[in-house]
Amino acid sequence: MEDTLGQLKITVVRGKKLVIRDFKSSDPYVILKLGNQTAKTKVINSCLNPVWNEDFSFSLSEPAGVLKLQVFDKDRFKADDKMGHAHLNLQPLMAAARLRQIVGISSEGSILRKAIPESDNCLAADSSILWVNGEVVQDVWLRLRDVESGEIELKVKLTNLPVPPSK
């Protein structure tokens, strides 16, 4: 049985150095998947460094899984071209949220945990998990896989966290 852990709010901020899939550019959009939940950004025409700034919410349940991200180039007369994929393991975010509850951290802007790029994740740079405005927050740059270049910036927030029972 799955236990609801709160809301996961994802902002797809922007992309940079995306690959060319049309003649001189691409028309990128992003698909996010968490379990059986899916969301899609709008298409940005003729742009390799798109800015979306689009917000999406997902219900987060135990066990917290992996946020999957795929980037495509919109094509009018044929199947959309793949522009790469990435994933974000949500376990470090969940562990930071649990740590905050156990230790009772309430200082605004406290760093709860740091995530670093490794071979088994898609992080393009170090990423801190913070406690901000009553939310566990992580800003990440994800490096796209199976393409020559490309990164996607996400802002991830864990909200509506359950209050642990008093002892």
PDB file of C-alpha atoms in Angstrom:
ATOM      1  CA  MET A   1       0.000   0.000   0.000  1.00  0.00           C
ATOM      2  CA  GLU A   2       1.249   3.489  -0.806  1.00  0.00           C
ATOM      3  CA  ASP A   3       1.305   6.269   1.774  1.00  0.00           C
ATOM      4  CA  THR A   4       0.912   9.840   0.544  1.00  0.00           C
ATOM      5  CA  LEU A   5       3.951  11.911   1.481  1.00  0.00           C
ATOM      6  CA  GLY A   6       2.877  15.283   0.157  1.00  0.00           C
ATOM      7  CA  GLN A   7       3.037  17.255  -3.065  1.00  0.00           C
ATOM      8  CA  LEU A   8       6.011  17.413  -5.370  1.00  0.00           C
ATOM      9  CA  LYS A   9       6.042  20.709  -7.245  1.00  0.00           C
ATOM     10  CA  ILE A  10       8.289  20.824 -10.287  1.00  0.00           C
ATOM     11  CA  THR A  11       9.144  23.962 -12.215  1.00  0.00           C
ATOM     12  CA  VAL A  12      10.683  23.255 -15.599  1.00  0.00           C
ATOM     13  CA  VAL A  13      12.760  26.421 -15.785  1.00  0.00           C
ATOM     14  CA  ARG A  14      14.811  26.243 -18.957  1.00  0.00           C
ATOM     15  CA  GLY A  15      17.075  24.249 -21.212  1.00  0.00           C
ATOM     16  CA  LYS A  16      20.495  25.036 -22.562  1.00  0.00           C
ATOM     17  CA  LYS A  17      22.640  23.755 -25.411  1.00  0.00           C
ATOM     18  CA  LEU A  18      19.884  21.451 -26.682  1.00  0.00           C
ATOM     19  CA  VAL A  19      20.647  19.509 -29.844  1.00  0.00           C
ATOM     20  CA  ILE A  20      19.525  20.497 -33.339  1.00  0.00           C
ATOM     21  CA  ARG A  21      16.882  18.137 -34.705  1.00  0.00           C
ATOM     22  CA  ASP A  22      15.434  20.263 -37.523  1.00  0.00           C
ATOM     23  CA  PHE A  23      17.366  22.098 -40.239  1.00  0.00           C
ATOM     24  CA  LYS A  24      18.972  24.787 -38.039  1.00  0.00           C
ATOM     25  CA  SER A  25      17.187  24.536 -34.712  1.00  0.00           C
ATOM     26  CA  SER A  26      14.596  22.533 -32.753  1.00  0.00           C
ATOM     27  CA  ASP A  27      11.117  22.996 -31.311  1.00  0.00           C
ATOM     28  CA  PRO A  28      11.617  21.449 -27.854  1.00  0.00           C
ATOM     29  CA  TYR A  29       9.153  20.369 -25.197  1.00  0.00           C
ATOM     30  CA  VAL A  30       9.585  18.306 -22.028  1.00  0.00           C
ATOM     31  CA  ILE A  31       7.577  15.363 -20.711  1.00  0.00           C
ATOM     32  CA  LEU A  32       7.830  14.615 -16.969  1.00  0.00           C
ATOM     33  CA  LYS A  33       6.804  11.262 -15.476  1.00  0.00           C
ATOM     34  CA  LEU A  34       6.502  10.179 -11.875  1.00  0.00           C
ATOM     35  CA  GLY A  35       4.990   6.728 -11.522  1.00  0.00           C
ATOM     36  CA  ASN A  36       1.742   6.830 -13.507  1.00  0.00           C
ATOM     37  CA  GLN A  37       1.536  10.657 -13.450  1.00  0.00           C
ATOM     38  CA  THR A  38       2.609  12.605 -16.544  1.00  0.00           C
ATOM     39  CA  ALA A  39       2.953  16.293 -17.455  1.00  0.00           C
ATOM     40  CA  LYS A  40       4.076  18.113 -20.597  1.00  0.00           C
ATOM     41  CA  THR A  41       5.457  21.607 -21.186  1.00  0.00           C
ATOM     42  CA  LYS A  42       4.468  23.805 -24.097  1.00  0.00           C
ATOM     43  CA  VAL A  43       6.520  23.696 -27.299  1.00  0.00           C
ATOM     44  CA  ILE A  44       9.079  26.499 -27.727  1.00  0.00           C
ATOM     45  CA  ASN A  45       9.593  27.069 -31.453  1.00  0.00           C
ATOM     46  CA  SER A  46      13.049  27.382 -33.054  1.00  0.00           C
ATOM     47  CA  CYS A  47      15.080  27.490 -29.854  1.00  0.00           C
ATOM     48  CA  LEU A  48      18.064  25.562 -28.476  1.00  0.00           C
ATOM     49  CA  ASN A  49      18.056  27.464 -25.148  1.00  0.00           C
ATOM     50  CA  PRO A  50      14.323  27.532 -24.308  1.00  0.00           C
ATOM     51  CA  VAL A  51      12.754  29.127 -21.236  1.00  0.00           C
ATOM     52  CA  TRP A  52       9.568  27.429 -20.056  1.00  0.00           C
ATOM     53  CA  ASN A  53       9.043  28.470 -16.404  1.00  0.00           C
ATOM     54  CA  GLU A  54       6.132  26.039 -16.183  1.00  0.00           C
ATOM     55  CA  ASP A  55       4.888  24.570 -12.887  1.00  0.00           C
ATOM     56  CA  PHE A  56       3.560  21.054 -12.374  1.00  0.00           C
ATOM     57  CA  SER A  57       2.350  19.177  -9.279  1.00  0.00           C
ATOM     58  CA  PHE A  58       2.600  15.474  -8.575  1.00  0.00           C
ATOM     59  CA  SER A  59       1.284  13.479  -5.634  1.00  0.00           C
ATOM     60  CA  LEU A  60       4.229  11.872  -3.916  1.00  0.00           C
ATOM     61  CA  SER A  61       3.792   8.501  -2.242  1.00  0.00           C
ATOM     62  CA  GLU A  62       6.005   5.963  -0.519  1.00  0.00           C
ATOM     63  CA  PRO A  63       8.209   4.640  -1.858  1.00  0.00           C
ATOM     64  CA  ALA A  64       9.381   7.839  -3.525  1.00  0.00           C
ATOM     65  CA  GLY A  65      10.675   6.917  -6.906  1.00  0.00           C
ATOM     66  CA  VAL A  66      12.426   8.603  -9.760  1.00  0.00           C
ATOM     67  CA  LEU A  67      11.268  11.639 -11.710  1.00  0.00           C
ATOM     68  CA  LYS A  68      11.837  10.876 -15.393  1.00  0.00           C
ATOM     69  CA  LEU A  69      12.253  13.585 -17.973  1.00  0.00           C
ATOM     70  CA  GLN A  70      12.265  13.318 -21.768  1.00  0.00           C
ATOM     71  CA  VAL A  71      12.901  16.133 -24.242  1.00  0.00           C
ATOM     72  CA  PHE A  72      11.440  16.007 -27.743  1.00  0.00           C
ATOM     73  CA  ASP A  73      11.504  18.134 -30.881  1.00  0.00           C
ATOM     74  CA  LYS A  74       7.972  18.780 -32.156  1.00  0.00           C
ATOM     75  CA  ASP A  75       7.558  17.816 -35.795  1.00  0.00           C
ATOM     76  CA  ARG A  76       4.524  18.555 -37.901  1.00  0.00           C
ATOM     77  CA  PHE A  77       4.535  15.715 -40.425  1.00  0.00           C
ATOM     78  CA  LYS A  78       6.393  12.890 -38.697  1.00  0.00           C
ATOM     79  CA  ALA A  79       7.021  11.437 -35.238  1.00  0.00           C
ATOM     80  CA  ASP A  80       8.633  13.847 -32.776  1.00  0.00           C
ATOM     81  CA  ASP A  81      12.420  13.504 -32.530  1.00  0.00           C
ATOM     82  CA  LYS A  82      14.096  12.520 -29.262  1.00  0.00           C
ATOM     83  CA  MET A  83      16.380  15.194 -27.803  1.00  0.00           C
ATOM     84  CA  GLY A  84      17.534  13.273 -24.743  1.00  0.00           C
ATOM     85  CA  HIS A  85      16.323  12.053 -21.384  1.00  0.00           C
ATOM     86  CA  ALA A  86      17.304  12.375 -17.741  1.00  0.00           C
ATOM     87  CA  HIS A  87      16.120  11.297 -14.316  1.00  0.00           C
ATOM     88  CA  LEU A  88      16.162  12.649 -10.781  1.00  0.00           C
ATOM     89  CA  ASN A  89      16.188  10.210  -7.869  1.00  0.00           C
ATOM     90  CA  LEU A  90      13.806  11.606  -5.233  1.00  0.00           C
ATOM     91  CA  GLN A  91      15.280   9.577  -2.346  1.00  0.00           C
ATOM     92  CA  PRO A  92      17.834  12.270  -1.343  1.00  0.00           C
ATOM     93  CA  LEU A  93      15.016  14.845  -1.224  1.00  0.00           C
ATOM     94  CA  MET A  94      12.872  12.527   0.903  1.00  0.00           C
ATOM     95  CA  ALA A  95      15.793  11.699   3.198  1.00  0.00           C
ATOM     96  CA  ALA A  96      16.446  15.425   3.697  1.00  0.00           C
ATOM     97  CA  ALA A  97      12.767  15.997   4.551  1.00  0.00           C
ATOM     98  CA  ARG A  98      12.842  13.175   7.124  1.00  0.00           C
ATOM     99  CA  LEU A  99      16.095  14.484   8.597  1.00  0.00           C
ATOM    100  CA  ARG A 100      14.567  17.947   8.967  1.00  0.00           C
ATOM    101  CA  GLN A 101      11.607  16.469  10.842  1.00  0.00           C
ATOM    102  CA  ILE A 102      13.737  14.273  13.103  1.00  0.00           C
ATOM    103  CA  VAL A 103      16.286  16.955  13.969  1.00  0.00           C
ATOM    104  CA  GLY A 104      13.687  19.740  14.051  1.00  0.00           C
ATOM    105  CA  ILE A 105      15.489  22.133  11.705  1.00  0.00           C
ATOM    106  CA  SER A 106      13.467  25.296  11.270  1.00  0.00           C
ATOM    107  CA  SER A 107      16.105  27.884  10.308  1.00  0.00           C
ATOM    108  CA  GLU A 108      15.226  29.503   7.008  1.00  0.00           C
ATOM    109  CA  GLY A 109      17.647  28.571   4.226  1.00  0.00           C
ATOM    110  CA  SER A 110      19.251  25.683   6.129  1.00  0.00           C
ATOM    111  CA  ILE A 111      21.116  23.244   3.902  1.00  0.00           C
ATOM    112  CA  LEU A 112      19.716  19.790   4.650  1.00  0.00           C
ATOM    113  CA  ARG A 113      21.813  17.811   2.202  1.00  0.00           C
ATOM    114  CA  LYS A 114      24.031  18.125  -0.862  1.00  0.00           C
ATOM    115  CA  ALA A 115      23.751  16.041  -4.012  1.00  0.00           C
ATOM    116  CA  ILE A 116      26.755  15.711  -6.306  1.00  0.00           C
ATOM    117  CA  PRO A 117      27.080  14.534  -9.916  1.00  0.00           C
ATOM    118  CA  GLU A 118      27.914  10.837 -10.164  1.00  0.00           C
ATOM    119  CA  SER A 119      27.835   8.192 -12.881  1.00  0.00           C
ATOM    120  CA  ASP A 120      24.452   6.869 -11.694  1.00  0.00           C
ATOM    121  CA  ASN A 121      22.651  10.241 -11.696  1.00  0.00           C
ATOM    122  CA  CYS A 122      22.057  12.942 -14.288  1.00  0.00           C
ATOM    123  CA  LEU A 123      23.175  15.921 -12.196  1.00  0.00           C
ATOM    124  CA  ALA A 124      25.258  18.382 -14.206  1.00  0.00           C
ATOM    125  CA  ALA A 125      26.412  20.283 -11.086  1.00  0.00           C
ATOM    126  CA  ASP A 126      26.332  20.086  -7.275  1.00  0.00           C
ATOM    127  CA  SER A 127      22.867  20.708  -5.876  1.00  0.00           C
ATOM    128  CA  SER A 128      21.868  21.684  -2.332  1.00  0.00           C
ATOM    129  CA  ILE A 129      18.606  20.581  -0.737  1.00  0.00           C
ATOM    130  CA  LEU A 130      17.328  23.464   1.402  1.00  0.00           C
ATOM    131  CA  TRP A 131      14.573  24.302   3.890  1.00  0.00           C
ATOM    132  CA  VAL A 132      12.862  27.449   2.495  1.00  0.00           C
ATOM    133  CA  ASN A 133       9.435  28.890   3.411  1.00  0.00           C
ATOM    134  CA  GLY A 134       8.265  25.639   4.996  1.00  0.00           C
ATOM    135  CA  GLU A 135       9.278  23.560   1.983  1.00  0.00           C
ATOM    136  CA  VAL A 136      12.137  21.240   1.106  1.00  0.00           C
ATOM    137  CA  VAL A 137      13.616  22.759  -2.074  1.00  0.00           C
ATOM    138  CA  GLN A 138      16.224  21.636  -4.604  1.00  0.00           C
ATOM    139  CA  ASP A 139      17.416  23.487  -7.715  1.00  0.00           C
ATOM    140  CA  VAL A 140      19.000  21.099 -10.218  1.00  0.00           C
ATOM    141  CA  TRP A 141      20.589  21.073 -13.638  1.00  0.00           C
ATOM    142  CA  LEU A 142      20.110  17.686 -15.279  1.00  0.00           C
ATOM    143  CA  ARG A 143      22.409  16.582 -18.105  1.00  0.00           C
ATOM    144  CA  LEU A 144      20.510  14.895 -20.914  1.00  0.00           C
ATOM    145  CA  ARG A 145      21.590  11.394 -21.876  1.00  0.00           C
ATOM    146  CA  ASP A 146      21.936   9.700 -25.259  1.00  0.00           C
ATOM    147  CA  VAL A 147      22.516  13.020 -27.064  1.00  0.00           C
ATOM    148  CA  GLU A 148      25.527  15.160 -27.896  1.00  0.00           C
ATOM    149  CA  SER A 149      24.607  17.991 -25.513  1.00  0.00           C
ATOM    150  CA  GLY A 150      21.828  19.530 -23.486  1.00  0.00           C
ATOM    151  CA  GLU A 151      20.818  20.327 -19.919  1.00  0.00           C
ATOM    152  CA  ILE A 152      17.490  21.084 -18.258  1.00  0.00           C
ATOM    153  CA  GLU A 153      17.056  23.237 -15.134  1.00  0.00           C
ATOM    154  CA  LEU A 154      14.380  22.200 -12.633  1.00  0.00           C
ATOM    155  CA  LYS A 155      13.205  23.657  -9.335  1.00  0.00           C
ATOM    156  CA  VAL A 156      11.863  20.876  -7.118  1.00  0.00           C
ATOM    157  CA  LYS A 157       9.760  21.527  -3.992  1.00  0.00           C
ATOM    158  CA  LEU A 158       8.357  19.030  -1.538  1.00  0.00           C
ATOM    159  CA  THR A 159       5.289  20.567   0.138  1.00  0.00           C
ATOM    160  CA  ASN A 160       2.404  19.543   2.399  1.00  0.00           C
ATOM    161  CA  LEU A 161       4.661  17.243   4.372  1.00  0.00           C
ATOM    162  CA  PRO A 162       2.902  15.123   6.992  1.00  0.00           C
ATOM    163  CA  VAL A 163       3.596  16.100  10.571  1.00  0.00           C
ATOM    164  CA  PRO A 164       5.277  13.267  12.476  1.00  0.00           C
ATOM    165  CA  PRO A 165       3.333  11.931  15.475  1.00  0.00           C
ATOM    166  CA  SER A 166       4.338  13.305  18.884  1.00  0.00           C
ATOM    167  CA  LYS A 167       6.039  10.948  21.298  1.00  0.00           C
TER     168      LYS A 167
END
